[in-house]
Amino acid sequence: MYLYLNGDIVPAEQATISPFDHGYLYGLGVFETFRTYDGHPFLIRDHLERLRSGLKELNIATDLDEEKVIGTVRELLIKNGLKDAYCRFNVSGGQGEIGLRTDPYEKPTVILFQKGLPASAPLKEKEGVFLNLRRNTPETGERLKSHHYLNNIAAKREIGPSPDKEGIFLTGEGYLCEGITSNLFWIKDGTLYTPTVETGLLNGITRRFILALSDQLKLPAETGAFREDCLLEADEVFFTNSVQEIIPVNRIGNRDYPGRRGGYTRLLHHQYTKYTSRLHSIDEL
């Protein structure tokens, strides 16, 4: 497999970074994960906008020209013999002296990884599990998709390695927040609900897309601060992320849900798949 590293496409086993990279020493970096569908990087503009925002917060300067990034994604797809792929675009501060730095980072480390994914797959259900571990508060005003992942890793260790389970974070105050690697939605009496960004969740690109889809479909949607009971009383529940798309929930605790049979879940997934091979941005919806 090949990857992109600081301007070059190289075999993965030959890729190296400095041990003095501040992404390694201090976790100073952000990343985006997105999918390509038949070679098309879905919602790439939104992913790049969020990446730019995170880099600005971390004082890391880099060129993220959309056309250049798309060209690199497609060049790497050809090199790897892929059309449908998981992509991770990773930018860290780059090499520096040991010690906390206040000056801008002007020579970041930029990496693009890929791995193959099936072109299409049936909706895969998961069980939701309330976590004992609480969601940590963001390091800055809004949660970044950063290298600081210990809270997520500790949560995954709590529920175990099963791919059929997703943990559900509560905030320190006991409000619903998000999944370990996903955002959380539910349907009750024909209305779509999801926690507000003020809970400290990562404002996922797929989360934003689902809210935009609900508006297009005239499906009422509410964001806010909600307790566990709201989820346990829901008619349908699902998670979202950019790689797994929409993930129906079939069980939380002793409560069963319709999972992939849920009418609203199926409707949203059907609409979602209509756009994956052509949209660059949610604004194009």
Short mmCIF file of C-alpha atoms in Angstrom, two decimals:
data_model
loop_
_atom_site.label_atom_id
_atom_site.label_comp_id
_atom_site.label_asym_id
_atom_site.label_seq_id
_atom_site.Cartn_x
_atom_site.Cartn_y
_atom_site.Cartn_z
CA MET A 1 0.00 0.00 0.00
CA TYR A 2 1.15 3.54 -0.78
CA LEU A 3 0.63 6.76 1.16
CA TYR A 4 1.25 10.45 0.65
CA LEU A 5 3.91 12.04 2.86
CA ASN A 6 4.98 15.68 2.58
CA GLY A 7 4.64 15.92 -1.18
CA ASP A 8 5.67 12.39 -2.13
CA ILE A 9 3.79 9.14 -2.66
CA VAL A 10 5.82 6.36 -1.07
CA PRO A 11 5.36 2.72 -0.03
CA ALA A 12 3.88 2.66 3.47
CA GLU A 13 6.79 0.62 4.86
CA GLN A 14 9.25 3.31 3.72
CA ALA A 15 7.40 6.25 5.29
CA THR A 16 9.15 7.86 8.27
CA ILE A 17 8.68 10.95 10.44
CA SER A 18 11.00 12.61 12.93
CA PRO A 19 10.88 11.55 16.59
CA PHE A 20 10.93 15.30 17.27
CA ASP A 21 7.65 15.85 15.43
CA HIS A 22 5.39 17.76 17.79
CA GLY A 23 2.47 15.62 16.69
CA TYR A 24 4.31 12.72 18.35
CA LEU A 25 5.80 14.62 21.31
CA TYR A 26 2.76 16.69 22.28
CA GLY A 27 -0.18 15.37 20.26
CA LEU A 28 -0.18 18.61 18.27
CA GLY A 29 -2.12 17.71 15.17
CA VAL A 30 -5.54 17.23 13.64
CA PHE A 31 -6.96 14.82 11.10
CA GLU A 32 -9.98 14.06 8.94
CA THR A 33 -11.43 10.74 7.88
CA PHE A 34 -13.60 10.56 4.78
CA ARG A 35 -14.64 8.13 2.08
CA THR A 36 -14.29 7.97 -1.66
CA TYR A 37 -17.12 6.48 -3.71
CA ASP A 38 -16.06 5.40 -7.19
CA GLY A 39 -13.13 7.78 -6.87
CA HIS A 40 -15.18 10.74 -5.57
CA PRO A 41 -14.13 12.19 -2.17
CA PHE A 42 -17.52 12.74 -0.55
CA LEU A 43 -17.98 16.13 1.19
CA ILE A 44 -14.26 16.85 0.87
CA ARG A 45 -14.80 20.62 1.05
CA ASP A 46 -16.45 20.37 4.46
CA HIS A 47 -13.69 18.09 5.74
CA LEU A 48 -11.01 20.51 4.56
CA GLU A 49 -12.81 23.48 6.11
CA ARG A 50 -12.91 21.73 9.48
CA LEU A 51 -9.26 20.73 9.10
CA ARG A 52 -8.28 24.34 8.34
CA SER A 53 -10.18 25.52 11.40
CA GLY A 54 -8.37 23.01 13.62
CA LEU A 55 -4.99 23.93 12.16
CA LYS A 56 -5.66 27.61 12.78
CA GLU A 57 -6.49 26.80 16.41
CA LEU A 58 -3.19 24.90 16.73
CA ASN A 59 -1.20 27.62 14.94
CA ILE A 60 -0.12 25.26 12.15
CA ALA A 61 0.29 26.76 8.66
CA THR A 62 -0.18 24.58 5.58
CA ASP A 63 -1.57 24.74 2.06
CA LEU A 64 -4.89 22.89 1.79
CA ASP A 65 -5.90 23.88 -1.72
CA GLU A 66 -9.00 21.83 -2.52
CA GLU A 67 -8.06 20.98 -6.10
CA LYS A 68 -4.56 19.89 -5.06
CA VAL A 69 -5.93 17.72 -2.26
CA ILE A 70 -8.50 16.08 -4.57
CA GLY A 71 -5.76 15.49 -7.13
CA THR A 72 -3.60 13.82 -4.49
CA VAL A 73 -6.51 11.67 -3.29
CA ARG A 74 -7.17 10.46 -6.84
CA GLU A 75 -3.49 9.93 -7.64
CA LEU A 76 -3.13 7.81 -4.53
CA LEU A 77 -6.28 5.84 -5.38
CA ILE A 78 -4.77 4.95 -8.76
CA LYS A 79 -1.47 3.99 -7.15
CA ASN A 80 -3.28 1.77 -4.64
CA GLY A 81 -5.67 0.32 -7.23
CA LEU A 82 -8.74 1.59 -5.36
CA LYS A 83 -11.96 3.42 -6.14
CA ASP A 84 -13.85 3.02 -2.87
CA ALA A 85 -11.62 3.82 0.05
CA TYR A 86 -11.25 4.99 3.62
CA CYS A 87 -9.02 8.07 3.66
CA ARG A 88 -7.30 9.64 6.65
CA PHE A 89 -5.74 13.05 6.08
CA ASN A 90 -3.37 13.84 8.93
CA VAL A 91 -1.51 17.10 9.66
CA SER A 92 0.81 17.60 12.64
CA GLY A 93 3.06 20.44 13.75
CA GLY A 94 6.16 18.87 12.29
CA GLN A 95 9.68 18.71 13.66
CA GLY A 96 10.68 21.13 16.41
CA GLU A 97 12.78 21.62 19.49
CA ILE A 98 11.75 19.86 22.69
CA GLY A 99 9.53 22.16 24.70
CA LEU A 100 6.16 23.86 24.35
CA ARG A 101 6.12 26.24 21.43
CA THR A 102 4.23 29.49 20.91
CA ASP A 103 5.55 30.41 17.45
CA PRO A 104 3.62 29.22 14.39
CA TYR A 105 4.45 25.83 12.89
CA GLU A 106 5.43 26.47 9.28
CA LYS A 107 6.72 23.03 8.22
CA PRO A 108 3.99 20.58 9.21
CA THR A 109 3.99 16.86 8.56
CA VAL A 110 1.20 16.01 6.10
CA ILE A 111 0.14 12.39 5.56
CA LEU A 112 -2.71 10.83 3.58
CA PHE A 113 -3.48 7.14 4.24
CA GLN A 114 -5.93 4.96 2.34
CA LYS A 115 -7.41 1.50 2.63
CA GLY A 116 -10.01 -0.26 0.53
CA LEU A 117 -13.70 -0.44 1.43
CA PRO A 118 -16.61 -2.30 -0.18
CA ALA A 119 -18.49 -0.20 -2.74
CA SER A 120 -21.74 -0.77 -0.88
CA ALA A 121 -22.90 -2.79 2.08
CA PRO A 122 -26.18 -3.41 3.93
CA LEU A 123 -26.88 -1.34 7.02
CA LYS A 124 -24.90 -2.88 9.88
CA GLU A 125 -26.60 -2.76 13.25
CA LYS A 126 -24.89 -2.12 16.58
CA GLU A 127 -25.79 -2.30 20.24
CA GLY A 128 -25.48 0.96 22.14
CA VAL A 129 -23.79 0.81 25.54
CA PHE A 130 -23.89 3.65 28.08
CA LEU A 131 -20.33 4.30 29.23
CA ASN A 132 -19.30 4.73 32.85
CA LEU A 133 -16.44 6.93 31.64
CA ARG A 134 -17.64 10.47 31.00
CA ARG A 135 -16.79 12.55 27.94
CA ASN A 136 -13.89 14.84 28.67
CA THR A 137 -14.28 18.55 27.98
CA PRO A 138 -12.61 19.97 24.85
CA GLU A 139 -9.08 21.34 25.23
CA THR A 140 -10.20 24.50 23.43
CA GLY A 141 -13.55 26.25 22.94
CA GLU A 142 -14.81 23.61 20.49
CA ARG A 143 -13.75 19.99 20.18
CA LEU A 144 -11.15 19.41 17.48
CA LYS A 145 -10.61 16.15 15.63
CA SER A 146 -7.18 16.04 17.21
CA HIS A 147 -4.51 13.53 18.14
CA HIS A 148 -5.69 13.66 21.76
CA TYR A 149 -7.60 10.38 21.74
CA LEU A 150 -7.09 8.85 25.19
CA ASN A 151 -10.69 9.47 26.29
CA ASN A 152 -11.92 7.56 23.22
CA ILE A 153 -9.41 4.74 23.65
CA ALA A 154 -10.27 4.32 27.33
CA ALA A 155 -13.97 4.18 26.40
CA LYS A 156 -13.31 1.50 23.78
CA ARG A 157 -11.42 -0.54 26.36
CA GLU A 158 -14.41 -0.24 28.68
CA ILE A 159 -16.86 -1.85 26.22
CA GLY A 160 -14.36 -4.28 24.68
CA PRO A 161 -13.25 -5.07 21.12
CA SER A 162 -16.58 -6.19 19.66
CA PRO A 163 -17.34 -4.36 16.37
CA ASP A 164 -21.06 -4.83 17.11
CA LYS A 165 -21.08 -2.38 20.04
CA GLU A 166 -20.70 1.39 20.25
CA GLY A 167 -20.26 3.24 23.52
CA ILE A 168 -22.42 6.24 24.37
CA PHE A 169 -20.71 9.08 26.23
CA LEU A 170 -22.51 11.22 28.78
CA THR A 171 -21.12 14.57 29.84
CA GLY A 172 -19.91 15.20 33.36
CA GLU A 173 -23.35 16.69 34.05
CA GLY A 174 -25.09 13.55 32.79
CA TYR A 175 -26.30 14.75 29.38
CA LEU A 176 -26.14 12.61 26.24
CA CYS A 177 -23.11 13.52 24.16
CA GLU A 178 -21.88 11.17 21.38
CA GLY A 179 -20.49 7.75 20.55
CA ILE A 180 -16.84 6.76 20.85
CA THR A 181 -16.26 7.34 17.14
CA SER A 182 -19.67 8.62 16.08
CA ASN A 183 -22.46 11.10 16.60
CA LEU A 184 -25.79 10.09 18.10
CA PHE A 185 -29.33 10.54 16.71
CA TRP A 186 -32.77 9.27 17.60
CA ILE A 187 -36.35 9.56 16.39
CA LYS A 188 -39.34 10.14 18.64
CA ASP A 189 -42.87 10.74 17.34
CA GLY A 190 -41.63 11.79 13.90
CA THR A 191 -38.97 14.23 15.13
CA LEU A 192 -35.20 13.80 14.78
CA TYR A 193 -33.09 14.56 17.87
CA THR A 194 -29.34 14.91 18.45
CA PRO A 195 -27.25 16.44 21.27
CA THR A 196 -26.10 20.02 20.86
CA VAL A 197 -22.44 20.88 20.19
CA GLU A 198 -22.46 22.64 23.57
CA THR A 199 -22.20 19.18 25.18
CA GLY A 200 -18.60 19.08 23.89
CA LEU A 201 -19.19 16.61 21.08
CA LEU A 202 -17.25 16.59 17.83
CA ASN A 203 -19.43 18.31 15.24
CA GLY A 204 -19.17 15.52 12.68
CA ILE A 205 -19.46 16.21 8.95
CA THR A 206 -21.97 13.36 8.64
CA ARG A 207 -23.88 14.82 11.60
CA ARG A 208 -24.18 18.10 9.71
CA PHE A 209 -25.19 16.30 6.53
CA ILE A 210 -27.96 14.35 8.29
CA LEU A 211 -29.34 17.59 9.75
CA ALA A 212 -29.26 19.13 6.25
CA LEU A 213 -31.02 16.06 4.83
CA SER A 214 -33.70 16.28 7.51
CA ASP A 215 -34.35 19.87 6.52
CA GLN A 216 -34.65 18.88 2.86
CA LEU A 217 -37.06 16.07 3.78
CA LYS A 218 -39.14 18.40 6.00
CA LEU A 219 -38.33 16.11 8.92
CA PRO A 220 -38.44 18.20 12.13
CA ALA A 221 -35.09 18.19 13.95
CA GLU A 222 -34.09 19.41 17.40
CA THR A 223 -30.70 19.77 19.04
CA GLY A 224 -30.32 20.26 22.76
CA ALA A 225 -29.24 18.91 26.13
CA PHE A 226 -30.97 15.57 26.69
CA ARG A 227 -30.89 12.93 29.44
CA GLU A 228 -30.65 9.13 29.06
CA ASP A 229 -34.43 8.72 29.33
CA CYS A 230 -34.92 10.57 26.05
CA LEU A 231 -32.88 7.92 24.27
CA LEU A 232 -34.48 5.00 26.09
CA GLU A 233 -37.94 6.25 25.12
CA ALA A 234 -37.00 6.76 21.43
CA ASP A 235 -38.68 4.99 18.51
CA GLU A 236 -35.43 4.61 16.51
CA VAL A 237 -31.76 5.25 17.32
CA PHE A 238 -28.71 5.45 15.06
CA PHE A 239 -25.10 6.58 15.05
CA THR A 240 -23.29 8.37 12.22
CA ASN A 241 -19.74 8.82 11.03
CA SER A 242 -18.09 9.47 7.68
CA VAL A 243 -16.80 5.93 7.15
CA GLN A 244 -19.70 3.81 8.45
CA GLU A 245 -22.34 6.35 7.35
CA ILE A 246 -25.57 5.54 9.25
CA ILE A 247 -25.38 2.80 11.89
CA PRO A 248 -28.78 1.58 13.17
CA VAL A 249 -29.04 0.67 16.85
CA ASN A 250 -30.91 -2.54 17.72
CA ARG A 251 -30.49 -2.52 21.51
CA ILE A 252 -29.49 -0.34 24.47
CA GLY A 253 -29.51 -2.10 27.84
CA ASN A 254 -32.82 -3.99 28.08
CA ARG A 255 -34.49 -1.87 25.41
CA ASP A 256 -34.84 -3.17 21.84
CA TYR A 257 -35.07 -0.90 18.80
CA PRO A 258 -35.99 -1.63 15.16
CA GLY A 259 -32.40 -1.19 13.94
CA ARG A 260 -32.17 -1.43 10.16
CA ARG A 261 -35.95 -1.94 9.98
CA GLY A 262 -36.60 1.57 11.27
CA GLY A 263 -38.53 3.58 8.70
CA TYR A 264 -36.79 6.91 9.28
CA THR A 265 -33.37 5.28 9.50
CA ARG A 266 -33.93 3.57 6.14
CA LEU A 267 -35.27 6.77 4.59
CA LEU A 268 -32.25 8.81 5.67
CA HIS A 269 -29.84 6.12 4.51
CA HIS A 270 -31.57 5.91 1.13
CA GLN A 271 -31.27 9.67 0.70
CA TYR A 272 -27.67 9.63 1.90
CA THR A 273 -26.59 7.14 -0.75
CA LYS A 274 -28.07 9.29 -3.52
CA TYR A 275 -25.36 11.91 -3.01
CA THR A 276 -22.17 10.05 -2.11
CA SER A 277 -20.74 9.97 -5.65
CA ARG A 278 -21.24 13.65 -6.46
CA LEU A 279 -21.31 16.13 -3.59
CA HIS A 280 -18.20 18.07 -2.57
CA SER A 281 -20.02 20.06 0.11
CA ILE A 282 -23.19 19.99 2.17
CA ASP A 283 -24.00 23.40 0.66
CA GLU A 284 -24.54 21.65 -2.69
CA LEU A 285 -27.46 19.66 -1.30
#
